[in-house]
XYZ file of C-alpha atoms in Angstrom:
346
model
C 119.853 75.651 -21.465
C 121.237 76.228 -25.081
C 123.393 73.139 -24.692
C 120.575 71.122 -24.718
C 119.475 71.670 -28.035
C 122.808 72.153 -29.415
C 123.523 68.283 -28.087
C 120.112 67.063 -29.574
C 121.173 68.549 -32.749
C 124.777 66.828 -32.646
C 123.240 63.333 -31.919
C 120.543 63.631 -34.411
C 123.111 64.763 -36.963
C 125.320 61.951 -36.301
C 122.557 59.301 -36.265
C 121.321 60.859 -39.817
C 124.874 60.978 -41.269
C 125.190 57.126 -40.393
C 122.076 56.140 -42.237
C 122.911 58.079 -45.237
C 126.701 56.829 -45.476
C 125.630 53.031 -44.445
C 122.586 52.805 -47.002
C 124.858 51.684 -49.688
C 125.897 48.382 -47.829
C 122.304 47.464 -48.130
C 120.934 48.898 -51.720
C 123.998 49.054 -53.764
C 124.297 45.234 -54.955
C 120.271 44.848 -55.210
C 120.165 47.892 -57.390
C 123.459 46.885 -59.388
C 122.045 43.445 -59.976
C 118.513 44.701 -60.871
C 116.794 42.911 -57.736
C 115.313 45.914 -56.783
C 114.519 49.401 -57.896
C 116.823 52.240 -56.373
C 113.579 54.105 -54.660
C 112.102 50.776 -53.798
C 115.692 49.300 -52.028
C 116.064 52.618 -50.359
C 112.438 52.651 -48.886
C 113.229 49.013 -47.560
C 116.202 49.782 -46.193
C 114.834 52.571 -44.448
C 111.829 50.621 -43.272
C 113.921 47.694 -41.871
C 116.613 50.302 -40.086
C 113.511 51.683 -38.292
C 112.330 47.991 -37.222
C 116.108 47.347 -36.161
C 115.876 50.400 -33.962
C 112.879 49.426 -32.228
C 114.340 46.024 -31.867
C 117.414 46.973 -30.333
C 115.247 48.986 -27.712
C 113.173 45.794 -26.872
C 116.628 43.742 -26.837
C 118.519 46.240 -24.695
C 118.197 44.657 -21.165
C 120.513 47.237 -19.265
C 121.466 50.349 -20.599
C 125.430 49.890 -20.484
C 128.109 48.279 -22.512
C 131.747 47.022 -20.996
C 133.423 48.655 -23.823
C 132.097 52.148 -23.655
C 131.267 54.549 -20.743
C 131.684 58.453 -19.812
C 132.834 60.059 -16.480
C 130.441 62.480 -14.807
C 130.182 66.094 -15.183
C 131.480 68.860 -18.178
C 134.117 66.310 -18.907
C 131.957 63.366 -19.779
C 129.143 65.525 -21.555
C 132.211 67.371 -23.510
C 133.628 64.068 -24.872
C 130.291 62.595 -26.071
C 129.371 65.834 -27.895
C 132.900 65.583 -29.417
C 132.490 62.388 -30.459
C 129.223 62.927 -31.954
C 130.696 65.759 -34.051
C 133.358 63.916 -35.407
C 131.296 61.081 -36.457
C 129.288 63.511 -38.604
C 132.272 65.024 -39.939
C 134.183 62.313 -41.002
C 130.862 60.479 -42.547
C 130.255 63.610 -44.794
C 134.084 63.801 -45.919
C 133.959 60.124 -46.863
C 130.417 60.424 -48.429
C 131.661 63.383 -50.360
C 134.653 61.344 -51.730
C 132.294 58.478 -52.287
C 134.456 56.136 -50.165
C 132.969 53.540 -47.492
C 134.260 54.013 -44.376
C 133.074 52.731 -40.664
C 130.958 54.943 -38.412
C 132.222 52.819 -35.284
C 135.892 53.106 -36.331
C 135.169 57.227 -36.377
C 133.467 56.844 -32.959
C 136.266 54.948 -31.217
C 138.869 57.289 -32.556
C 137.287 59.998 -31.352
C 136.590 58.717 -28.076
C 140.317 58.070 -27.634
C 141.114 61.239 -28.892
C 138.863 63.030 -26.152
C 140.016 60.415 -23.527
C 143.483 61.830 -24.001
C 143.003 65.399 -24.180
C 140.750 65.063 -20.955
C 143.421 63.537 -19.047
C 145.986 65.898 -19.776
C 143.442 68.900 -19.184
C 142.293 67.813 -15.913
C 145.969 69.048 -14.775
C 145.968 66.673 -11.692
C 142.582 67.737 -10.475
C 140.863 64.352 -11.821
C 142.532 61.045 -12.611
C 141.597 60.123 -16.175
C 142.664 57.527 -18.179
C 141.884 56.017 -21.817
C 139.343 53.773 -20.154
C 137.263 56.784 -18.784
C 135.583 56.566 -22.027
C 136.729 53.529 -23.636
C 137.497 50.555 -20.984
C 138.577 46.917 -22.550
C 138.997 48.926 -26.174
C 141.616 46.381 -27.741
C 139.588 43.295 -26.331
C 136.238 44.550 -27.035
C 136.596 46.908 -30.032
C 139.926 46.951 -32.017
C 140.586 43.634 -32.156
C 136.966 42.540 -33.826
C 137.126 45.741 -36.239
C 140.571 44.068 -37.325
C 139.994 40.457 -38.051
C 136.235 40.839 -39.020
C 137.080 42.163 -42.827
C 139.585 39.777 -43.692
C 137.452 36.725 -42.288
C 134.473 37.557 -44.178
C 136.385 38.411 -47.294
C 137.693 34.857 -47.142
C 134.117 33.534 -46.319
C 132.753 35.316 -48.992
C 135.417 33.899 -51.600
C 134.850 30.374 -50.587
C 131.155 30.404 -50.296
C 131.045 31.223 -54.357
C 132.494 27.612 -54.994
C 129.647 25.495 -53.902
C 126.738 27.657 -55.016
C 128.582 28.158 -58.435
C 129.040 24.393 -58.531
C 125.294 23.915 -57.765
C 123.791 25.967 -60.596
C 126.167 25.108 -63.449
C 124.204 23.540 -65.930
C 120.993 25.234 -65.062
C 119.152 28.063 -67.069
C 120.822 31.318 -66.527
C 117.644 33.223 -66.584
C 116.364 31.091 -63.897
C 119.758 31.239 -61.592
C 119.609 35.011 -61.768
C 115.883 35.262 -61.171
C 116.345 33.129 -57.884
C 119.743 34.897 -56.971
C 117.523 38.202 -57.190
C 115.151 36.868 -54.930
C 117.480 35.901 -52.226
C 119.000 39.379 -52.613
C 116.153 40.864 -51.693
C 115.410 38.759 -48.658
C 119.437 39.155 -47.571
C 119.472 42.786 -47.971
C 116.446 43.285 -45.647
C 118.346 41.101 -43.302
C 121.218 43.392 -43.456
C 119.144 46.563 -42.898
C 117.464 45.109 -39.936
C 120.505 44.090 -38.519
C 122.257 47.383 -39.094
C 119.261 49.141 -37.570
C 119.836 46.737 -34.617
C 123.367 47.423 -34.243
C 122.935 51.041 -34.689
C 120.265 51.689 -32.716
C 122.012 49.682 -29.603
C 125.198 51.808 -30.272
C 123.217 55.192 -30.055
C 120.866 54.132 -27.364
C 124.159 53.470 -25.428
C 125.393 57.374 -26.166
C 121.932 58.316 -25.570
C 121.797 56.684 -22.237
C 125.229 58.327 -21.335
C 124.488 61.739 -22.683
C 120.967 62.992 -21.417
C 121.790 62.067 -17.673
C 124.940 64.496 -18.402
C 122.655 67.411 -19.728
C 120.749 67.274 -16.370
C 123.297 67.078 -14.106
C 123.623 69.685 -11.192
C 126.937 71.870 -12.199
C 128.190 71.856 -8.578
C 127.344 68.345 -7.711
C 128.492 66.724 -10.971
C 125.965 63.799 -10.145
C 123.327 62.338 -12.719
C 119.901 60.924 -12.740
C 119.520 57.761 -14.535
C 117.062 57.671 -17.636
C 113.726 55.759 -16.803
C 112.013 53.672 -19.646
C 110.300 56.470 -21.147
C 113.285 58.424 -21.633
C 114.785 55.707 -23.510
C 111.619 55.260 -25.733
C 111.702 58.950 -26.582
C 115.719 58.154 -27.754
C 114.627 55.372 -29.730
C 112.091 57.221 -31.500
C 114.317 60.069 -31.866
C 117.042 57.680 -33.325
C 114.798 55.819 -35.595
C 113.339 58.718 -37.373
C 116.880 60.462 -37.739
C 118.375 56.938 -39.279
C 115.375 56.414 -41.210
C 115.732 59.893 -42.860
C 119.177 59.451 -43.530
C 118.927 56.070 -45.028
C 116.294 57.578 -47.910
C 118.846 60.312 -48.740
C 121.615 58.124 -49.203
C 123.154 54.979 -51.003
C 123.804 56.231 -54.419
C 127.443 57.938 -54.001
C 129.399 55.086 -52.170
C 127.260 52.501 -53.431
C 128.401 53.447 -57.060
C 131.995 53.194 -55.937
C 132.064 49.439 -54.614
C 129.370 47.925 -56.667
C 130.110 49.354 -59.722
C 133.434 51.048 -59.693
C 135.307 48.295 -57.218
C 134.652 45.213 -58.629
C 132.100 43.600 -61.360
C 129.501 41.240 -59.788
C 126.581 39.114 -60.703
C 123.384 38.214 -59.214
C 124.765 34.943 -57.824
C 127.778 36.470 -56.403
C 126.111 39.351 -55.225
C 123.389 37.025 -53.469
C 126.523 35.185 -51.801
C 128.139 38.568 -50.600
C 124.711 39.863 -48.917
C 123.887 36.666 -47.582
C 127.273 36.050 -45.958
C 127.351 39.654 -44.690
C 124.174 38.847 -42.983
C 124.993 35.922 -41.265
C 128.622 37.611 -39.746
C 126.484 40.539 -38.659
C 124.433 38.086 -36.719
C 127.457 36.551 -35.422
C 128.960 39.640 -34.431
C 126.253 41.116 -32.821
C 124.338 38.011 -31.084
C 126.988 35.655 -30.210
C 130.371 37.604 -30.087
C 128.603 40.689 -28.926
C 131.230 43.182 -30.015
C 130.887 46.362 -32.270
C 131.849 46.002 -35.854
C 131.570 47.960 -38.873
C 128.776 46.999 -41.370
C 130.504 48.753 -44.098
C 133.612 46.915 -43.677
C 131.850 43.631 -43.833
C 129.714 44.777 -46.815
C 132.617 46.080 -48.675
C 134.945 42.548 -47.831
C 132.080 40.557 -48.344
C 131.526 41.962 -51.973
C 134.977 42.139 -52.818
C 135.342 38.218 -51.943
C 132.472 37.181 -53.698
C 133.546 39.361 -56.556
C 137.181 38.246 -57.066
C 136.120 34.622 -57.350
C 135.763 34.826 -60.970
C 137.810 33.623 -64.018
C 138.148 37.093 -65.484
C 139.576 40.147 -63.981
C 136.890 41.889 -62.638
C 138.822 44.000 -59.940
C 139.976 47.633 -60.075
C 143.003 47.767 -57.627
C 142.953 51.322 -57.248
C 139.867 51.886 -55.825
C 140.357 48.940 -53.448
C 143.821 50.795 -52.466
C 141.676 53.885 -51.619
C 139.372 52.236 -49.582
C 141.903 50.606 -47.562
C 143.594 53.718 -46.901
C 140.411 55.495 -45.794
C 140.104 52.446 -43.427
C 143.523 52.993 -42.089
C 143.338 56.330 -41.455
C 140.159 56.879 -39.884
C 140.929 56.011 -36.256
C 143.840 58.363 -36.227
C 142.601 61.124 -38.051
C 139.218 61.210 -35.860
C 141.377 60.620 -32.909
C 143.238 64.346 -34.010
C 139.809 65.761 -34.867
C 138.194 64.514 -31.426
C 141.156 66.477 -29.751
C 140.828 69.598 -31.300
C 136.921 69.640 -30.928
C 137.192 68.397 -27.433
C 139.319 71.682 -26.748
C 136.956 73.744 -28.612
C 133.682 72.435 -26.636
C 135.350 72.710 -23.173
C 136.320 76.211 -24.216
C 132.604 77.117 -24.757
C 131.518 75.188 -21.880
């Protein structure tokens, strides 16, 4: 019985840290360009994140995905709990360091780690492979995580050109005013889409985890969740994500909106609009998991460097790239350690 509150706490902590960590994706640029006040931006982001989670519940026709699964019994439950704890730990660590990172990368690295450990800990009693937790890992997860950031960097850089030429000769005050208005709208769209993506991801984990908590130890069977169970999960995720969003935004947002590159309202609007457009492409058309943190950072970087003066700080960019590179292997190793500890306790 003690496992149920522990699992719920681990799940809630992962969602909360995701909201706290990713709030900067939405609020940093509007606050930096004075399109929104800091408190207003956080409230707006929290509201649309919650609406996004509810939308994910309404749009989610089947509680499954081709890229994530879990074996029945103790192994599956241990793996999901370990992955949730790794996401929380990595999110808090990068938040303390003021560096953007991907919760999706962390989750995939953690699931790969627990799958690797589960394969060798079964000692031949159960055949487990990497596909036990992450089927189609390369086609459905790793490739989009690799090609989407450089794609949105180039797209954001290119989109600055026509918008800049369009406003040349206009009153700078009016240009900034309309750019700030566009920023407020695009930031709300990013929050809504982030809520949809995060809600979809954690609803999938909820649908995998909760039946395992009710599994009979001897049979290893599970009971699929009904609509009421998924609705309860939706409310849980929405509250945790909203509270996390309200508590975050400043630490990481200061890094890529103030320290990484200098950006004006026009380029900020281009960056945020491009991020929202690629989120729609990734979620509704490609239907693959992606990193909203990577998209937001790459888009801001692409729009910000398309200026005549040097607005970039390479040292900060290198630090961000280093975190992106080490996220999956680091979470892989931490996932193995936590998986070992959980299996020992269970």
